[in-house]
Short mmCIF file of C-alpha atoms in Angstrom, two decimals:
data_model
loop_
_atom_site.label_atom_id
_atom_site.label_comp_id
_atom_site.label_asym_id
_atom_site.label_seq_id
_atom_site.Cartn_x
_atom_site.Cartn_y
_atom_site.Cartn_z
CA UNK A 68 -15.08 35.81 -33.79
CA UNK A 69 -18.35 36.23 -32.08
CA UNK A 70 -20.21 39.62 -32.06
CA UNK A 71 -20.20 42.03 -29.68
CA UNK A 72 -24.03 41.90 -29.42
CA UNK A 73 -23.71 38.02 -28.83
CA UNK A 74 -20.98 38.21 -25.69
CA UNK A 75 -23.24 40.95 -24.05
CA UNK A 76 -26.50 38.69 -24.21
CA UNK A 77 -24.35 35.61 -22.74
CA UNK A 78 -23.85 36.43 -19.21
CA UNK A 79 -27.76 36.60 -19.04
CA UNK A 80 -27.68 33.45 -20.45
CA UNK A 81 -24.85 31.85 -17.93
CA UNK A 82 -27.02 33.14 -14.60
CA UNK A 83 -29.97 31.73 -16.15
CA UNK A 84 -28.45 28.22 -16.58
CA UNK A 85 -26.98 28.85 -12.95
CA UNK A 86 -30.48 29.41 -12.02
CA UNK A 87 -32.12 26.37 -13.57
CA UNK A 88 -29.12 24.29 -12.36
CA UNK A 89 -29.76 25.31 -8.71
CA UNK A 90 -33.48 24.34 -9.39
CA UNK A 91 -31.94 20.84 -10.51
CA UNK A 92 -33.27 21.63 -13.98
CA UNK A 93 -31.66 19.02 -16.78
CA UNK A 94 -32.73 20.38 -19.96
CA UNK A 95 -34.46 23.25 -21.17
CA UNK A 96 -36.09 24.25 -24.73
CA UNK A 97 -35.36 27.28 -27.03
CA UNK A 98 -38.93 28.59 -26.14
CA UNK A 99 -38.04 28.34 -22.97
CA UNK A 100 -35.05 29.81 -22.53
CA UNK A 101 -37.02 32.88 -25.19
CA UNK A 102 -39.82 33.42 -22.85
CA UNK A 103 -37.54 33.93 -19.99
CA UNK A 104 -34.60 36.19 -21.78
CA UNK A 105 -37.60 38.30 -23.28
CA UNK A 106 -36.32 36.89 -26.55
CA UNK A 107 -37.22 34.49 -29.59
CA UNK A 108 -36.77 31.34 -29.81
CA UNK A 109 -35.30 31.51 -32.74
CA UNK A 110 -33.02 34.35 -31.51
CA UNK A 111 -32.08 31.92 -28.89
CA UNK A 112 -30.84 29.13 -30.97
CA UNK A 113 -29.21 31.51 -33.30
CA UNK A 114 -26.90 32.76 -30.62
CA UNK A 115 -26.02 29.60 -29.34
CA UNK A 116 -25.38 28.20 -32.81
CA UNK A 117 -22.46 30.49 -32.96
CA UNK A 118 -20.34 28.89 -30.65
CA UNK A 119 -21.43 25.57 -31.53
CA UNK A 120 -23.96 24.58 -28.78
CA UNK A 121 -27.13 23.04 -30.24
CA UNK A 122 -30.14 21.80 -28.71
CA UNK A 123 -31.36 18.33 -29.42
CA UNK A 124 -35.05 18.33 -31.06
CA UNK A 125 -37.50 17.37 -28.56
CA UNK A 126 -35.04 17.09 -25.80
CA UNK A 127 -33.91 20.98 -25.86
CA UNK A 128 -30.53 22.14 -24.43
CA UNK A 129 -28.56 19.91 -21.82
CA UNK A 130 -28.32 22.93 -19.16
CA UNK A 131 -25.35 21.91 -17.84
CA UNK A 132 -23.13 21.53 -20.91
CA UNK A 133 -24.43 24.63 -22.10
CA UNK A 134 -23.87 26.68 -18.78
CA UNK A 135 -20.28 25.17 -19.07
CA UNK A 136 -19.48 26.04 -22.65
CA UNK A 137 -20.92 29.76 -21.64
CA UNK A 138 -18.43 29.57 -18.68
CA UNK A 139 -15.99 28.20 -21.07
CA UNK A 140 -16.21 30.94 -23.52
CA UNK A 141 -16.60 33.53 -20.89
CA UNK A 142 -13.18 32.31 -19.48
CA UNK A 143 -14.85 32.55 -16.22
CA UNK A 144 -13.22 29.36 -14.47
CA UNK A 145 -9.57 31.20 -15.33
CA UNK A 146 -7.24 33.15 -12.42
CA UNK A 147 -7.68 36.91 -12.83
CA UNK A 148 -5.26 38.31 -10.32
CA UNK A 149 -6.81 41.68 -9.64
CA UNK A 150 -6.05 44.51 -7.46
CA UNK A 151 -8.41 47.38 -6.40
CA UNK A 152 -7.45 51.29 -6.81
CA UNK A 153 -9.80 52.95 -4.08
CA UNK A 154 -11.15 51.44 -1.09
CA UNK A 155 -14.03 53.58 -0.23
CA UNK A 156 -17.71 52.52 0.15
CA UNK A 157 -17.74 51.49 -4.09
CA UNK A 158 -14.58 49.40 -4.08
CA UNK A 159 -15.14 47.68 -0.80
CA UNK A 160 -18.95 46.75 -2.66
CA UNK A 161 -18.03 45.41 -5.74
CA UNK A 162 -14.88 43.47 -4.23
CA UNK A 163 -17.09 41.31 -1.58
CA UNK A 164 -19.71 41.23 -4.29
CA UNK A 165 -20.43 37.10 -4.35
CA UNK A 166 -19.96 37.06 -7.74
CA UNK A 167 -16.75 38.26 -7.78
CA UNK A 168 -14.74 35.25 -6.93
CA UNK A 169 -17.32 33.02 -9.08
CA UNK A 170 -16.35 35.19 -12.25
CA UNK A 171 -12.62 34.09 -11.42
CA UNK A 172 -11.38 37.39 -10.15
CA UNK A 173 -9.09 37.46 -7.12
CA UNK A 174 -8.46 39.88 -5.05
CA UNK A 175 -4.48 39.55 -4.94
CA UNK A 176 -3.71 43.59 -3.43
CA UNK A 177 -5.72 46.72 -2.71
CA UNK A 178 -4.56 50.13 -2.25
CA UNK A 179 -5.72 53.60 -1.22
CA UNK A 180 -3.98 57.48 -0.49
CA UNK A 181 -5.91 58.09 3.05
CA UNK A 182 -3.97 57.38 5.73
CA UNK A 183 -7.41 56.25 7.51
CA UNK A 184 -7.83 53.61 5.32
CA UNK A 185 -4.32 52.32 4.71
CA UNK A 186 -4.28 49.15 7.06
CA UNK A 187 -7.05 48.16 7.43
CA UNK A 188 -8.52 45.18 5.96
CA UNK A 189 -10.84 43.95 2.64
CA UNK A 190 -11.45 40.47 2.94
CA UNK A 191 -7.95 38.53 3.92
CA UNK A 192 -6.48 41.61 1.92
CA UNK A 193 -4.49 44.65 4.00
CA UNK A 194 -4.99 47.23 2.43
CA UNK A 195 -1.65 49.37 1.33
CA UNK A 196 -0.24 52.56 0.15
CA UNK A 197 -0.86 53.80 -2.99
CA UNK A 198 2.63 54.69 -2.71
CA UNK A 199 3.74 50.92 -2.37
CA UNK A 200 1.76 50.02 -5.84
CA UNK A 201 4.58 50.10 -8.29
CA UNK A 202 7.19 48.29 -5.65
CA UNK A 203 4.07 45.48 -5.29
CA UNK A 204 3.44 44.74 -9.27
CA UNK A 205 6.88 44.41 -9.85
CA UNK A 206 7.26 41.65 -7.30
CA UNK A 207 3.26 40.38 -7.86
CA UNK A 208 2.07 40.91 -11.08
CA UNK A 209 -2.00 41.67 -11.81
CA UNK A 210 -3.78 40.84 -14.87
CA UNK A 211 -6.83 43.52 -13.70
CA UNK A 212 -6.98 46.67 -11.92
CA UNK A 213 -10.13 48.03 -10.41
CA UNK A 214 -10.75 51.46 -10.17
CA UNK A 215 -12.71 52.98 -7.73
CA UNK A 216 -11.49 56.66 -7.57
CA UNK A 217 -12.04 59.89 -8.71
CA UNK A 218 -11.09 60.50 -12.51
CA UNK A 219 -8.67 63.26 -11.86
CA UNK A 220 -6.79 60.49 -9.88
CA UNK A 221 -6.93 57.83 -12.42
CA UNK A 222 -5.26 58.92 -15.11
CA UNK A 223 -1.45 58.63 -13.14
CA UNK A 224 -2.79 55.32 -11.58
CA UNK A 225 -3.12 54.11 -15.14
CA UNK A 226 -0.28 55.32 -16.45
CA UNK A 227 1.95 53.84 -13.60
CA UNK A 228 -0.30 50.20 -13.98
CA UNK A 229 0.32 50.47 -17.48
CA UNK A 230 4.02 50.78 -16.97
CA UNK A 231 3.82 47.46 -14.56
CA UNK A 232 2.18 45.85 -17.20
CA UNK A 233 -1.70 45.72 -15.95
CA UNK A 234 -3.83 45.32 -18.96
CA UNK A 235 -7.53 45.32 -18.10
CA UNK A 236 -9.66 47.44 -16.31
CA UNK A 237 -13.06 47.25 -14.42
CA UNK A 238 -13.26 51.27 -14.60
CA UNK A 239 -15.45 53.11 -12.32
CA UNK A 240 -14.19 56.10 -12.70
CA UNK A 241 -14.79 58.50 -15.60
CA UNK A 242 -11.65 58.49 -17.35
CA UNK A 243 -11.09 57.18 -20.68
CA UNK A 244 -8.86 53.77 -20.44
CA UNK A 245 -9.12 53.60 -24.19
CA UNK A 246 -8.44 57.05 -25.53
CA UNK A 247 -4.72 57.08 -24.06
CA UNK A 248 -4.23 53.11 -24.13
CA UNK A 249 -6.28 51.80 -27.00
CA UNK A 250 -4.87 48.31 -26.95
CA UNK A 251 -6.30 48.42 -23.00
CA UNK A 252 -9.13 45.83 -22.37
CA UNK A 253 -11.69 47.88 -20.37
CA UNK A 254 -15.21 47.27 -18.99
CA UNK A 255 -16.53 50.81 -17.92
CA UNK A 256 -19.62 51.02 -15.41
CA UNK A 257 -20.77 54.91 -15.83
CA UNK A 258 -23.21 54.82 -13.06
CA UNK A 259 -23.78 58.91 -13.15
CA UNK A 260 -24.74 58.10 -17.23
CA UNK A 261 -27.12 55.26 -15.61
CA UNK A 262 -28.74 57.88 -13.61
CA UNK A 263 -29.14 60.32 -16.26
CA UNK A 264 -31.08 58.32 -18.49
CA UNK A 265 -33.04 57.30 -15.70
CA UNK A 266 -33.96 60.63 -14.68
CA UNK A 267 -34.47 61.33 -18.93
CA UNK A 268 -36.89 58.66 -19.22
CA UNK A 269 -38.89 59.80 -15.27
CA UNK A 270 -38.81 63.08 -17.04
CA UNK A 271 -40.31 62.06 -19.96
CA UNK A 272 -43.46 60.37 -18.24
CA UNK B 156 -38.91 61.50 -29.92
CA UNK B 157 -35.15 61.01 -29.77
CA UNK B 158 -33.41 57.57 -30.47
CA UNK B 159 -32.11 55.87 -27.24
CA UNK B 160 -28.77 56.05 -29.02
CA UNK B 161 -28.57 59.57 -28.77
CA UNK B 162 -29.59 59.43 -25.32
CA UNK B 163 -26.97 57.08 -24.17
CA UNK B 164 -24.08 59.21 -25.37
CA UNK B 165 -25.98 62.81 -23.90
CA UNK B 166 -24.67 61.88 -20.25
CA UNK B 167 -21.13 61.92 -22.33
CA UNK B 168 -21.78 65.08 -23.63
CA UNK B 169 -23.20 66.38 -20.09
CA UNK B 170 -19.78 65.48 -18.43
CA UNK B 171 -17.40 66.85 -20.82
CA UNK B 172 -19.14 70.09 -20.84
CA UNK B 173 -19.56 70.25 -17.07
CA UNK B 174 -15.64 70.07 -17.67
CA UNK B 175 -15.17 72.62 -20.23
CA UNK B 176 -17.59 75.07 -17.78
CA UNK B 177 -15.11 74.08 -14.80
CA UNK B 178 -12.35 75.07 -16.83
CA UNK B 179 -14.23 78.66 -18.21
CA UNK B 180 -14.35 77.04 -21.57
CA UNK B 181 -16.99 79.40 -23.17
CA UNK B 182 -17.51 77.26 -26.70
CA UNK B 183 -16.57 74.20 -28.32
CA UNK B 184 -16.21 73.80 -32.16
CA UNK B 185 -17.70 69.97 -33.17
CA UNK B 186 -14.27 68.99 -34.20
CA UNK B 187 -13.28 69.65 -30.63
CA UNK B 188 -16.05 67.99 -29.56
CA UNK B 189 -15.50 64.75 -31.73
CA UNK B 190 -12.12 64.90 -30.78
CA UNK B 191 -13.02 64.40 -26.90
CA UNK B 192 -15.91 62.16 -27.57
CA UNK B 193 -13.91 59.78 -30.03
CA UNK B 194 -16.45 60.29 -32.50
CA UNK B 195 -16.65 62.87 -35.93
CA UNK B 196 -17.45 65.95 -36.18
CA UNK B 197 -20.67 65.04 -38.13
CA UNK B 198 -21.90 62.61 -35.53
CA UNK B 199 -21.76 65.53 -32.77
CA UNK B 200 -23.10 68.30 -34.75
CA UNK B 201 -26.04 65.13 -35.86
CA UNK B 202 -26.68 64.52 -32.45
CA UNK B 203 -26.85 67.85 -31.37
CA UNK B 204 -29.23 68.86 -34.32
CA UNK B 205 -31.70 66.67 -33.24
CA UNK B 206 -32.29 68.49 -30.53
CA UNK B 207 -32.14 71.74 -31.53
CA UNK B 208 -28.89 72.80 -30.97
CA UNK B 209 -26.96 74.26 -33.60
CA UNK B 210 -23.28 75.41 -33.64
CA UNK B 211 -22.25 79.10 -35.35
CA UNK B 212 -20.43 78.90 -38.08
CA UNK B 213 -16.59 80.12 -36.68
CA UNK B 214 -17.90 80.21 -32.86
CA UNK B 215 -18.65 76.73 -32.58
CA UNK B 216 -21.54 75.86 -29.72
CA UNK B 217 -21.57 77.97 -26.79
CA UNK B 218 -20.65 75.88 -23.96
CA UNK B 219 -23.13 77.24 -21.02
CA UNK B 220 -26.24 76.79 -23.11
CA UNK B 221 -25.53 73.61 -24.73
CA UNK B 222 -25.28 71.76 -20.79
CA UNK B 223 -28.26 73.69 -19.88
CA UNK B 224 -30.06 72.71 -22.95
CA UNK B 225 -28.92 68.92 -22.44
CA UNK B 226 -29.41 69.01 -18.66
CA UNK B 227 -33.09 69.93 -19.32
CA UNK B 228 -33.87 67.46 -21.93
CA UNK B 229 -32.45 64.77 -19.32
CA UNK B 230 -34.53 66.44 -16.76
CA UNK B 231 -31.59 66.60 -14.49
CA UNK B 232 -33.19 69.98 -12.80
CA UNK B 233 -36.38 67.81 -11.65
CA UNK B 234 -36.46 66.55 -7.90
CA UNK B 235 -36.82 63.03 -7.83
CA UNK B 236 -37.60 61.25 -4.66
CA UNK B 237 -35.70 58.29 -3.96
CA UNK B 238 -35.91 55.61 -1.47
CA UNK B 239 -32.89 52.94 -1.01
CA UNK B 240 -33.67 49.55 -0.16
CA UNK B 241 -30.69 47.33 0.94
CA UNK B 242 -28.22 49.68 2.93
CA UNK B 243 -25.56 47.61 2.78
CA UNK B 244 -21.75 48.45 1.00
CA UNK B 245 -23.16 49.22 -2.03
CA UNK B 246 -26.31 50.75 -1.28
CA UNK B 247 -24.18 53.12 0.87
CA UNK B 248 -21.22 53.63 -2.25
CA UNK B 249 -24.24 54.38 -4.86
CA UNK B 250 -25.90 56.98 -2.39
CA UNK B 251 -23.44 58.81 -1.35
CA UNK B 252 -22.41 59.56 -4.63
CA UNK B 253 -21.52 62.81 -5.10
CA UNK B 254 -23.18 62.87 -8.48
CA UNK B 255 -26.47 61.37 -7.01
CA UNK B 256 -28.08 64.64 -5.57
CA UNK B 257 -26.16 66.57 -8.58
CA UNK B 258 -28.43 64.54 -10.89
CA UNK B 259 -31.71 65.35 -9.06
CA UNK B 260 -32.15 62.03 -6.91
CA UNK B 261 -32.85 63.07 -3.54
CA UNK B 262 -32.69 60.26 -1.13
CA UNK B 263 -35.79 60.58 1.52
CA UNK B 264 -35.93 57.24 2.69
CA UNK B 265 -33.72 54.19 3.34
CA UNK B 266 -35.17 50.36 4.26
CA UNK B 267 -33.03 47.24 5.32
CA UNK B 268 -33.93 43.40 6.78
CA UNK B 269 -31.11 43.68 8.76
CA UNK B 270 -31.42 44.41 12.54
CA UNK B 271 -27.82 45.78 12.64
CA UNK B 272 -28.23 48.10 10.18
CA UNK B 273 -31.64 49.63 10.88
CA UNK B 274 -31.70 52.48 12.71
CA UNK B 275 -28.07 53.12 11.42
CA UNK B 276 -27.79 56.78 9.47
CA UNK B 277 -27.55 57.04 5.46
CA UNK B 278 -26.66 60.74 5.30
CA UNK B 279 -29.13 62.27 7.23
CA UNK B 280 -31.64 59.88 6.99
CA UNK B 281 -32.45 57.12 9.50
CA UNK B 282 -32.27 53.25 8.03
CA UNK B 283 -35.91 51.94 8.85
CA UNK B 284 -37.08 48.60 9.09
CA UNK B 285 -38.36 47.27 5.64
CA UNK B 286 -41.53 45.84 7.44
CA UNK B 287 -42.40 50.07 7.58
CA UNK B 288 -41.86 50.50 3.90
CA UNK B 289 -45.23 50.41 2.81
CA UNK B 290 -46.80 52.39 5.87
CA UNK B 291 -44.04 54.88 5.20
CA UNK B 292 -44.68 55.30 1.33
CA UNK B 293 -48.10 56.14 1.66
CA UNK B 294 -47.62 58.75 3.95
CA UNK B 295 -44.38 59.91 1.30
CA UNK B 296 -44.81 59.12 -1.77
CA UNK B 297 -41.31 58.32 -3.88
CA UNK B 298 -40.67 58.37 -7.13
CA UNK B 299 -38.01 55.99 -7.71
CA UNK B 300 -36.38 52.79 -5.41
CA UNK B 301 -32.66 52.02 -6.11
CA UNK B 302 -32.90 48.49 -5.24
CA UNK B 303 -29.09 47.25 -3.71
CA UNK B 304 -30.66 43.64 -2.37
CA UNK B 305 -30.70 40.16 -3.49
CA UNK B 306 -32.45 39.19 -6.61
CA UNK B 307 -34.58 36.33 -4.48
CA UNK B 308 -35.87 39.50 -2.28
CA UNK B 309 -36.35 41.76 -5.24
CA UNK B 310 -40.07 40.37 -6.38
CA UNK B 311 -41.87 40.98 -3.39
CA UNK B 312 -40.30 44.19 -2.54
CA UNK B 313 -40.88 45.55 -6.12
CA UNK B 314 -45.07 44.52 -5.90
CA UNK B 315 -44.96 46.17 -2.71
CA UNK B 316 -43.38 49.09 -4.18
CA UNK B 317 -45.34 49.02 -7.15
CA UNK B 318 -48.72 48.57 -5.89
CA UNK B 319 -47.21 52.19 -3.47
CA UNK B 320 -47.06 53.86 -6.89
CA UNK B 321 -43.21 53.66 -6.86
CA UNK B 322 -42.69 53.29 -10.98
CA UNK B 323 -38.99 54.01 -11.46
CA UNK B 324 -36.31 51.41 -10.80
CA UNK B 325 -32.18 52.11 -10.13
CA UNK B 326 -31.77 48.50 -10.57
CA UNK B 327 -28.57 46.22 -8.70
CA UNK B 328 -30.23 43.06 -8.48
CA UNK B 329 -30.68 40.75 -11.11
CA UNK B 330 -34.66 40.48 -11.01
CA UNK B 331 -36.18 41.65 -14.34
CA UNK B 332 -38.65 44.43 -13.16
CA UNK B 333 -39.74 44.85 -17.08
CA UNK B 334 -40.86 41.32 -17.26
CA UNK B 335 -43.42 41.51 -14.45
CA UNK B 336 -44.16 45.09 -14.73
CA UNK B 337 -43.77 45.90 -18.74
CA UNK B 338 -44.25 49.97 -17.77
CA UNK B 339 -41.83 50.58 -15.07
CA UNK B 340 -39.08 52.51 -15.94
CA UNK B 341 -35.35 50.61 -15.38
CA UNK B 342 -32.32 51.09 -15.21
CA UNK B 343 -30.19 48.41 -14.59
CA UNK B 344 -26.86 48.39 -13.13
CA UNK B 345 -25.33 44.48 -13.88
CA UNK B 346 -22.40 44.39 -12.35
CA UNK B 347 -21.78 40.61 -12.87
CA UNK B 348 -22.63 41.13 -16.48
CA UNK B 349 -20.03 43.45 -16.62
CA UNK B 350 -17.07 41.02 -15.11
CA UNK B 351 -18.52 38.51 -17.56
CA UNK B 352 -17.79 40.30 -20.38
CA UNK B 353 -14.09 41.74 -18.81
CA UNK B 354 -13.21 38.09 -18.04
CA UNK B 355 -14.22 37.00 -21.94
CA UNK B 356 -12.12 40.23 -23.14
CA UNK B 357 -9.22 39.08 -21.20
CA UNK B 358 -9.47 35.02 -22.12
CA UNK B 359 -9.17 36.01 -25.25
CA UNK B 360 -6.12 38.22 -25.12
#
């Protein structure tokens, strides 16, 4: 069981490696890989300890057995059949987002209430009624739901994905997953909470 | 001086309140409050100490003057001017927002590469050329960029916002302001980060 703390720093870590790979970089050292995470060496090598990864003295870390043990860990080569909730500005951005695909998500369905959007198309995806979602997941089942509405919406999405057996959540919207579905898996991005404490800490100065 | 934890889980507080007010909630007990917040009683009325809020004994905090109190120490109320540079999907979703203005970001100024998209509209503001950014901010000064472009673009067009006097950062790419300007003030949004850690969550399920 890795900590928490540990599986947050590692996606730094994995575009780092990406970057030094695309660079043609072979190996690089715990100072290194410090100096450019902000970080101490000995931090460094402590995390990667953990899951077993350990640099050779002199020669430093092979970069790309340790950006595929991250990737490994991260389960980032595995399917994710996903399907996006909301298909306004938000949801069309984070679904053609490059990274997207290269985290292993696919976008399998999308769906949306306005009529102006129903039919029309996100990537090879048309997009469908929200009426149509329960009928879809029965046939196609989704191991991810995005959700990209408001949060007075959500909470009957959820509780109809739930029912179809969706699982995990890349939550935009405000409601809470995890208070009525603690066994949910759920990554929430807050971006009004982002913008408070950026306006806090402008304040502040 | 009040610990970043506290200020992470404010916006929290902000939005259930803005709820409660919404719903002509007039006060809150802390239990009520912990209950919503999935945290004790003790932790809120902690929290809320530290900044000088205290509950009455029977009446619990009255709901009005708690967000106003909160909304001031986030400086919420304050104008901030904002310039957008990359208009694309989700420079478009993250502006138009409805939250944005309500947090005090007012967006005076949008820049792109793109031919296609310049001279397109943002709300009521004209995309302009990137190549006029600098010309533009010295005529308007801005207090903070939200920067929706590629982290390979991101150095240059933070020097050249940073030598404008632009010092506040709504952060999509992946370039690390902090490490090449150690005063700025960032926020960053990673979205990738965040499918990292969803995919791990779900490998391991």
């Amino acid at each position: 069981m890795i900590s928490q703390f540990i599986i947050r720093r590692l996606p730094r870590y994995y575009r780092y490696l990406l970057q030094l790979e695309e660079l043609s970089v072979e190996s690089v050292s715990s100072a290194q890989f410090a100096n450019a995470m902000g970080l101490t060496a000995s931090q460094i090598r402590q995390d990667l300890n953990t899951f077993g990864a350990f640099g050779r003295q002199g020669y430093g870390y092979n970069v790309r057995i340790l950006k595929s043990k991250i990737s490994e860990l991260l389960g980032l080569a595995a399917e994710k059949k996903t399907i996006l909730i909301g298909v306004g500005n938000l949801g069309r951005a984070v679904i053609m987002y490059k990274d997207f695909i290269h985290r292993g998500f696919l976008l399998c369905g999308a769906f949306d209430v306005s009529a102006e959007i129903i039919g029309s198309k996100i990537g090879d995806i048309t997009v469908q009624s929200i009426e149509n979602m329960e009928k879809y997941l029965k046939e196609t089942p989704a191991d991810v739901a995005v959700l990209c509405i408001p949060s007075v919406a959500a909470k009957d999405v959820v509780s109809a994905l739930w029912k179809c057996g969706v699982t995990a959540y890349w939550n935009f919207s405000h409601y809470d997953v995890k208070n009525d579905y603690p066994e949910a898996i759920v990554e929430n991005v807050h971006l009004n909470d982002s913008l408070s404490v950026l306006s806090y800490e402008i304040s502040r100065n």
